[in-house]
């Protein structure tokens, strides 16, 4: 069953701790993305990657880091430098060669207290 | 990427057509218009995309004006399950930014019984 998965669905952390959000896809897509969504607002791009071992900052990359060691995986680390990390995090992937539409995972809701 | 402008909210009666407008007056000649929707607390779902011709799939129709400065997403027979936030985006084409998308606040469509 092809798709994009994110885990866990809900995550709770104490302030000052780094936390890593998982994103895996088996769609054979080259491109992957991380977005942040705050209540009542649209999606903001954190990082994106068009190919393995390469990624670019999006609009709000400060306080976040990513890696792309495998085509299928694009984990996001929310570091302690992120001033307001509580949010809904969405991962997506796309095949830029066949249209570019993005397919999203179910999201991870992170709460930091 | 080209900026898009959408109404903040719209209502539609169940069973009637929902017509959601989007302005993208700075769109470039080869940039596509994409539509997504997000049902509360879920990841966005791709609906349809188009370049200059009208497009139709099992979910919706997309009408793009001849000058390509605006488009309309049409849900022909809206149901209560179509209540969602609808995003219209125009991602850039250039290699380093290809696929990098800016999701604004979208249009909140409420389908009423």
mmCIF file of C-alpha atoms in Angstrom, chain A residues 18-112:
data_model
loop_
_atom_site.group_PDB
_atom_site.id
_atom_site.type_symbol
_atom_site.label_atom_id
_atom_site.label_comp_id
_atom_site.label_asym_id
_atom_site.label_seq_id
_atom_site.Cartn_x
_atom_site.Cartn_y
_atom_site.Cartn_z
ATOM 1 C CA UNK A 18 15.606 18.101 20.864
ATOM 2 C CA UNK A 19 13.001 15.911 19.201
ATOM 3 C CA UNK A 20 13.030 14.094 15.859
ATOM 4 C CA UNK A 21 9.906 13.598 13.750
ATOM 5 C CA UNK A 22 9.828 10.694 11.346
ATOM 6 C CA UNK A 23 8.680 10.816 7.713
ATOM 7 C CA UNK A 24 8.816 7.829 5.366
ATOM 8 C CA UNK A 25 7.474 7.386 1.834
ATOM 9 C CA UNK A 26 7.299 4.382 -0.479
ATOM 10 C CA UNK A 27 6.095 6.310 -3.522
ATOM 11 C CA UNK A 28 9.579 6.479 -5.066
ATOM 12 C CA UNK A 29 9.368 10.267 -5.032
ATOM 13 C CA UNK A 30 12.532 12.310 -5.341
ATOM 14 C CA UNK A 31 11.287 15.399 -3.527
ATOM 15 C CA UNK A 32 10.247 15.633 0.112
ATOM 16 C CA UNK A 33 9.065 18.577 2.236
ATOM 17 C CA UNK A 34 8.421 19.598 5.811
ATOM 18 C CA UNK A 35 5.763 22.156 6.732
ATOM 19 C CA UNK A 36 4.642 23.694 9.973
ATOM 20 C CA UNK A 37 1.036 24.689 10.640
ATOM 21 C CA UNK A 38 -0.160 26.801 13.559
ATOM 22 C CA UNK A 39 -3.837 26.920 14.587
ATOM 23 C CA UNK A 40 -6.046 28.673 12.044
ATOM 24 C CA UNK A 41 -3.174 29.351 9.677
ATOM 25 C CA UNK A 42 -1.803 27.980 6.433
ATOM 26 C CA UNK A 43 1.272 25.830 5.913
ATOM 27 C CA UNK A 44 4.762 27.267 6.125
ATOM 28 C CA UNK A 45 7.707 25.521 4.490
ATOM 29 C CA UNK A 46 10.552 24.533 6.839
ATOM 30 C CA UNK A 47 12.885 22.478 4.620
ATOM 31 C CA UNK A 48 12.684 20.631 1.348
ATOM 32 C CA UNK A 49 14.836 18.137 -0.505
ATOM 33 C CA UNK A 50 14.831 17.364 -4.216
ATOM 34 C CA UNK A 51 17.409 14.574 -4.088
ATOM 35 C CA UNK A 52 19.245 12.341 -1.634
ATOM 36 C CA UNK A 53 21.995 14.065 0.359
ATOM 37 C CA UNK A 54 20.763 17.526 -0.589
ATOM 38 C CA UNK A 55 18.210 19.850 0.982
ATOM 39 C CA UNK A 56 17.334 23.536 1.061
ATOM 40 C CA UNK A 57 15.944 25.862 3.700
ATOM 41 C CA UNK A 58 12.380 26.957 3.371
ATOM 42 C CA UNK A 59 10.809 30.075 4.820
ATOM 43 C CA UNK A 60 11.157 29.186 8.527
ATOM 44 C CA UNK A 61 14.223 26.913 8.867
ATOM 45 C CA UNK A 62 15.680 28.490 12.017
ATOM 46 C CA UNK A 63 15.684 26.057 14.936
ATOM 47 C CA UNK A 64 15.159 23.015 12.712
ATOM 48 C CA UNK A 65 17.467 20.527 11.016
ATOM 49 C CA UNK A 66 16.937 17.717 8.504
ATOM 50 C CA UNK A 67 18.816 14.910 6.805
ATOM 51 C CA UNK A 68 18.189 12.994 3.596
ATOM 52 C CA UNK A 69 20.400 9.924 3.684
ATOM 53 C CA UNK A 70 17.848 7.714 1.933
ATOM 54 C CA UNK A 71 15.304 8.482 -0.754
ATOM 55 C CA UNK A 72 12.493 7.120 1.391
ATOM 56 C CA UNK A 73 13.233 9.038 4.573
ATOM 57 C CA UNK A 74 13.360 12.728 5.531
ATOM 58 C CA UNK A 75 13.463 13.130 9.335
ATOM 59 C CA UNK A 76 13.020 16.546 10.923
ATOM 60 C CA UNK A 77 14.719 17.514 14.194
ATOM 61 C CA UNK A 78 13.167 20.289 16.214
ATOM 62 C CA UNK A 79 16.034 21.680 18.255
ATOM 63 C CA UNK A 80 15.979 23.537 21.528
ATOM 64 C CA UNK A 81 16.812 26.676 19.552
ATOM 65 C CA UNK A 82 13.304 26.728 18.086
ATOM 66 C CA UNK A 83 11.565 29.332 20.221
ATOM 67 C CA UNK A 84 8.000 28.196 19.705
ATOM 68 C CA UNK A 85 8.030 24.526 18.667
ATOM 69 C CA UNK A 86 4.468 23.570 19.577
ATOM 70 C CA UNK A 87 2.684 23.075 16.231
ATOM 71 C CA UNK A 88 1.294 20.603 13.719
ATOM 72 C CA UNK A 89 4.064 19.265 11.462
ATOM 73 C CA UNK A 90 3.324 17.925 7.997
ATOM 74 C CA UNK A 91 5.581 15.990 5.671
ATOM 75 C CA UNK A 92 4.973 15.667 1.936
ATOM 76 C CA UNK A 93 6.584 14.139 -1.115
ATOM 77 C CA UNK A 94 6.290 14.672 -4.843
ATOM 78 C CA UNK A 95 7.559 13.418 -8.191
ATOM 79 C CA UNK A 96 8.747 16.578 -9.903
ATOM 80 C CA UNK A 97 9.148 14.762 -13.219
ATOM 81 C CA UNK A 98 5.495 13.769 -13.561
ATOM 82 C CA UNK A 99 3.584 16.787 -12.298
ATOM 83 C CA UNK A 100 4.841 17.890 -8.941
ATOM 84 C CA UNK A 101 1.659 17.462 -6.941
ATOM 85 C CA UNK A 102 2.486 16.865 -3.323
ATOM 86 C CA UNK A 103 1.192 13.973 -1.266
ATOM 87 C CA UNK A 104 0.975 14.588 2.455
ATOM 88 C CA UNK A 105 1.303 12.425 5.501
ATOM 89 C CA UNK A 106 -1.203 12.532 8.376
ATOM 90 C CA UNK A 107 0.960 14.925 10.408
ATOM 91 C CA UNK A 108 2.540 14.962 13.859
ATOM 92 C CA UNK A 109 1.167 17.241 16.554
ATOM 93 C CA UNK A 110 4.061 18.327 18.770
ATOM 94 C CA UNK A 111 3.463 19.867 22.176
ATOM 95 C CA UNK A 112 6.395 21.291 24.109
#
